[in-house]
Coordinates of N, CA and C in Angstrom, one line a residue:
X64 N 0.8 -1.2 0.0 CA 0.0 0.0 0.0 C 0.9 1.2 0.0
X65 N 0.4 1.9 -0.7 CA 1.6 3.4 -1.0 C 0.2 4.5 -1.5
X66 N 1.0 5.7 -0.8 CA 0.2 7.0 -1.5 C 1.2 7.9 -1.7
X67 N 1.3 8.8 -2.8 CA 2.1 9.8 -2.8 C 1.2 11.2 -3.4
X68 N 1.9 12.0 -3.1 CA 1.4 13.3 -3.6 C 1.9 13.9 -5.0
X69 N 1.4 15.2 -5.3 CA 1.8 15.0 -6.5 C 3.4 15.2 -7.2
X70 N 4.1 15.7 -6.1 CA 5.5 15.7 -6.4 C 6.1 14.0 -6.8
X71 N 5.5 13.0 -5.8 CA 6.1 11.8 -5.9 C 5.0 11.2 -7.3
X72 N 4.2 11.8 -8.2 CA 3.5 11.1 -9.0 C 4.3 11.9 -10.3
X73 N 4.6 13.2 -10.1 CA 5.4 13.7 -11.5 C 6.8 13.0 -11.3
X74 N 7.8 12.3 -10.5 CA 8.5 11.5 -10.7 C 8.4 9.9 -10.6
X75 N 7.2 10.0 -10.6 CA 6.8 8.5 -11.3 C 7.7 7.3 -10.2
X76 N 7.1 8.0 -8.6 CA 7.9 7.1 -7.8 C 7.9 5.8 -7.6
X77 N 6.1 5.3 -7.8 CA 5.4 4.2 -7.7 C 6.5 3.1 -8.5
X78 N 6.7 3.8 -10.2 CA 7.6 2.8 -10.3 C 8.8 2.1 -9.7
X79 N 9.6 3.1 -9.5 CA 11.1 2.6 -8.8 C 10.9 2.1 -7.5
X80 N 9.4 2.1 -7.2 CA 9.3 1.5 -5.6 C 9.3 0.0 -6.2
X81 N 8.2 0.1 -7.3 CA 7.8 -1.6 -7.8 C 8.9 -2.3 -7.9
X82 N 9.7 -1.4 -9.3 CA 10.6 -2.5 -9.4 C 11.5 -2.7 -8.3
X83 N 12.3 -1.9 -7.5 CA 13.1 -2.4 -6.4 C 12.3 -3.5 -5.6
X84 N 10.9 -3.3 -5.5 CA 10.1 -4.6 -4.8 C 10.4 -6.0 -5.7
X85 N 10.2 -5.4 -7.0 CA 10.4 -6.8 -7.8 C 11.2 -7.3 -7.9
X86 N 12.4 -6.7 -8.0 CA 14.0 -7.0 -8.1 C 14.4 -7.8 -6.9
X87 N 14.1 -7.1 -5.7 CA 14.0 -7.9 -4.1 C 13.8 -9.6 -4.5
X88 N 12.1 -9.1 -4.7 CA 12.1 -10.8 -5.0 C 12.1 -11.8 -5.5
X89 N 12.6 -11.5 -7.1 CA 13.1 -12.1 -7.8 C 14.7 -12.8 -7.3
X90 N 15.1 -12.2 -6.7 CA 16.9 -12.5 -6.4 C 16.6 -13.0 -4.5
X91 N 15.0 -13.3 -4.1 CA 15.0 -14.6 -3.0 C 14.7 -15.8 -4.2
X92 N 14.4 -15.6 -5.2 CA 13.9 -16.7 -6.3 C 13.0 -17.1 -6.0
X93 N 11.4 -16.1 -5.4 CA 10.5 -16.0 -5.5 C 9.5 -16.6 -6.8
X94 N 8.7 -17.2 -6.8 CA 8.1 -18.0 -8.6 C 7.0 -16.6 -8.6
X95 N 6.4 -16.6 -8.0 CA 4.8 -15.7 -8.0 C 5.3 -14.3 -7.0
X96 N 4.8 -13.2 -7.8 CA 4.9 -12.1 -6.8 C 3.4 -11.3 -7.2
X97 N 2.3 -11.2 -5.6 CA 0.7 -10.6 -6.0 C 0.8 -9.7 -6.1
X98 N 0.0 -9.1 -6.4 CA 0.4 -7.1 -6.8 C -1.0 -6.2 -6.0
X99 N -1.5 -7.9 -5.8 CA -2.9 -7.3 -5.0 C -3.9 -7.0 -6.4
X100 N -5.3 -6.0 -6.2 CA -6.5 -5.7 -6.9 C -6.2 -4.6 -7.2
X101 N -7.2 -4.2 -7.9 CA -7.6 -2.7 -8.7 C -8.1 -2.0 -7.7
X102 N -8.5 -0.4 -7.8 CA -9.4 -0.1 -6.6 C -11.0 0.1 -7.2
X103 N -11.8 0.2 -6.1 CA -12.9 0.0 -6.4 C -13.8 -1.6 -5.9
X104 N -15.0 -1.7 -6.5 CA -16.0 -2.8 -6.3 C -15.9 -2.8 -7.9
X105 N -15.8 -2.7 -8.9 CA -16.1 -3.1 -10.3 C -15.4 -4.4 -10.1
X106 N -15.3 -5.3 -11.4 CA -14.3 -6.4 -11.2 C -14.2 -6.5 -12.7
X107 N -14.3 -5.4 -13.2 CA -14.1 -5.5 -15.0 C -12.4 -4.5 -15.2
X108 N -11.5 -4.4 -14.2 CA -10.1 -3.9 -14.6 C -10.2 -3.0 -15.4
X109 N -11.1 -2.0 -15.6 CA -11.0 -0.5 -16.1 C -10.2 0.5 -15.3
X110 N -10.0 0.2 -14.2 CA -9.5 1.3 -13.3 C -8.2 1.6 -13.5
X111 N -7.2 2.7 -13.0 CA -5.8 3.0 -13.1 C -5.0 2.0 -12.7
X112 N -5.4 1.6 -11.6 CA -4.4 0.4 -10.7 C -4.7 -0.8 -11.2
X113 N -5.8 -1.3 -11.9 CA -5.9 -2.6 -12.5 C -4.7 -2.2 -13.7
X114 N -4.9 -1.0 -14.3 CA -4.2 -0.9 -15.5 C -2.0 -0.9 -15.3
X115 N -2.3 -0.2 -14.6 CA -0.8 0.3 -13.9 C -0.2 -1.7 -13.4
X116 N -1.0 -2.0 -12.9 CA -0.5 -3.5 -12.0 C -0.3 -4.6 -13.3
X117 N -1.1 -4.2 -14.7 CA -0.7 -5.2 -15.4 C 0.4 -4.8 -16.5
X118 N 0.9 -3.7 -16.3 CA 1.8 -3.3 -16.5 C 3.2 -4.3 -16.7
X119 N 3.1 -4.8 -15.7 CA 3.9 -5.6 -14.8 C 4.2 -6.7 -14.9
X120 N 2.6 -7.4 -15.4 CA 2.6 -8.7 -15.2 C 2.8 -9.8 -16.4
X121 N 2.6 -10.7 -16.4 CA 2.9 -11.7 -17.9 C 1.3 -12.3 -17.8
X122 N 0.4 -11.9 -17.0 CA -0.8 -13.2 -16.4 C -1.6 -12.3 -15.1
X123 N -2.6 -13.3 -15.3 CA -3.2 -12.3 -13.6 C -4.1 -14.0 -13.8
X124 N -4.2 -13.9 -12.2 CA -5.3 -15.1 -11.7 C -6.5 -14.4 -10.7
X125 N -7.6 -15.3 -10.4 CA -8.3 -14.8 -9.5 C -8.0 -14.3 -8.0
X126 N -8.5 -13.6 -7.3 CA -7.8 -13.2 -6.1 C -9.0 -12.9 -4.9
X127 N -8.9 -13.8 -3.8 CA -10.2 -13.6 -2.9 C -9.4 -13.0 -1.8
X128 N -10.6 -11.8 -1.5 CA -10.1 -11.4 -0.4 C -11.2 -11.3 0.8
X129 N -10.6 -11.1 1.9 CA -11.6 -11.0 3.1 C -12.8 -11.9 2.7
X130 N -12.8 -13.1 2.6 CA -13.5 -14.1 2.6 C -13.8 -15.1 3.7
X131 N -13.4 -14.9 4.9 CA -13.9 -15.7 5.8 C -13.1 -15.2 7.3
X132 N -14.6 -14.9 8.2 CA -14.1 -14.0 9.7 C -13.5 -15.1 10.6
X133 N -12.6 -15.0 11.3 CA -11.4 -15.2 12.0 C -12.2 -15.0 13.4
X134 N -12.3 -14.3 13.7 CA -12.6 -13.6 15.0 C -14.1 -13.0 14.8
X135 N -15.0 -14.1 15.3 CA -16.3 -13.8 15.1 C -16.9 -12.7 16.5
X136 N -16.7 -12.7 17.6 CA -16.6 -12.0 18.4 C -16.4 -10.7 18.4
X137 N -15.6 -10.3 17.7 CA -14.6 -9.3 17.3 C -15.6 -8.6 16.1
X138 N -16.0 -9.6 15.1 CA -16.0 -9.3 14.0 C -17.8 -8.3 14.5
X139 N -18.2 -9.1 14.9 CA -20.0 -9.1 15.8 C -19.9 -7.5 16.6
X140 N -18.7 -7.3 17.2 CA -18.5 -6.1 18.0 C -18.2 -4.9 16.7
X141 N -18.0 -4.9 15.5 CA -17.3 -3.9 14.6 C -18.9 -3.7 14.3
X142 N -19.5 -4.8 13.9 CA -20.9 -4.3 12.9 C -21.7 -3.8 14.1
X143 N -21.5 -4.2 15.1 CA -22.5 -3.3 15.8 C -22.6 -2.0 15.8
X144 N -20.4 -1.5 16.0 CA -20.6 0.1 16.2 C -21.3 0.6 15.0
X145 N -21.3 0.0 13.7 CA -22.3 0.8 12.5 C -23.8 0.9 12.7
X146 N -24.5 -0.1 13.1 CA -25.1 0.2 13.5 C -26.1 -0.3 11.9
X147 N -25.9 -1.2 11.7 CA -26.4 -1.4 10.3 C -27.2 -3.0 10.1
X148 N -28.5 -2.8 9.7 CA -29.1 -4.1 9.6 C -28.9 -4.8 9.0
X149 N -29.8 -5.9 8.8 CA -29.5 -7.2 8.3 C -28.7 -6.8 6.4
X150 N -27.6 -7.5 6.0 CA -27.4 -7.2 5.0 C -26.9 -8.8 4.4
X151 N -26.4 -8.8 3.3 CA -26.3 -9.7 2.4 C -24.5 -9.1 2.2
X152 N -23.9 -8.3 2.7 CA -22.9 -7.7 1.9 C -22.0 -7.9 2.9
X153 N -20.5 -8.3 2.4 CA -19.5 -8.6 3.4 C -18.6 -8.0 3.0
X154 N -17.6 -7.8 3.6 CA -18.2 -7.9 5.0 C -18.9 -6.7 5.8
X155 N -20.2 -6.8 6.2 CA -20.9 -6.6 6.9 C -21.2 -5.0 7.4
X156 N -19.9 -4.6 7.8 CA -19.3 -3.3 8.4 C -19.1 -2.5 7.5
X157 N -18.7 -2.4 6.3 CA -18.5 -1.9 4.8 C -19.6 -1.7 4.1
X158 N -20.9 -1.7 4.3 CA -21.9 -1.8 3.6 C -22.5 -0.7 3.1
X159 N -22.7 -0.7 2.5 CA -22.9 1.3 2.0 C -22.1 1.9 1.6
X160 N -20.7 1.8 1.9 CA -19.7 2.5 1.7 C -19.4 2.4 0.2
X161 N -20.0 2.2 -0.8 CA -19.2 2.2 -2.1 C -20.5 2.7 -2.8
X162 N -21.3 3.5 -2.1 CA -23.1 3.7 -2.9 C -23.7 2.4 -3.3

């Protein structure tokens, strides 16, 4: 996860962060390196970061995230502070947040 402003975006820092990331793991002789998702709820890779991430790549596979609570207790105490009804949408606490 990285943010830069716009001094670090007119030097195009993101890249020299990647590749130094890439280069790292290439030379543990890493096989797979994830680059993670696009931003957004779409799942059709129109976005900048879907675009920018395949930049990169030779391939892309499916990728699940936050798919199963850990800490149900925990998890039961977050949806309450929202204060949000019965939903279908996970996780739970997130609901609304994307319109």
């Amino acid at each position: 996860l990285a943010a830069f402003d716009d001094h670090g975006y007119a030097l195009r820092a993101s890249y020299a962060l990647d590749w130094q990331a890439i280069e790292y793991f290439a030379d543990q002789k890493l096989r797979w390196l994830h680059l993670g998702g696009g931003a957004g709820v779409k799942s059709d890779g129109g976005d900048g970061l879907s675009f920018y991430k395949r930049g990169w790549s030779t391939g892309s596979v499916p990728a699940y995230f936050c798919g199963r609570i850990l800490d149900r207790t925990r998890y039961a105490e977050i949806v309450a502070t929202k204060r949000i009804g019965a939903t279908t949408y996970f996780p739970a606490y997130r609901a609304g947040e994307f319109g």
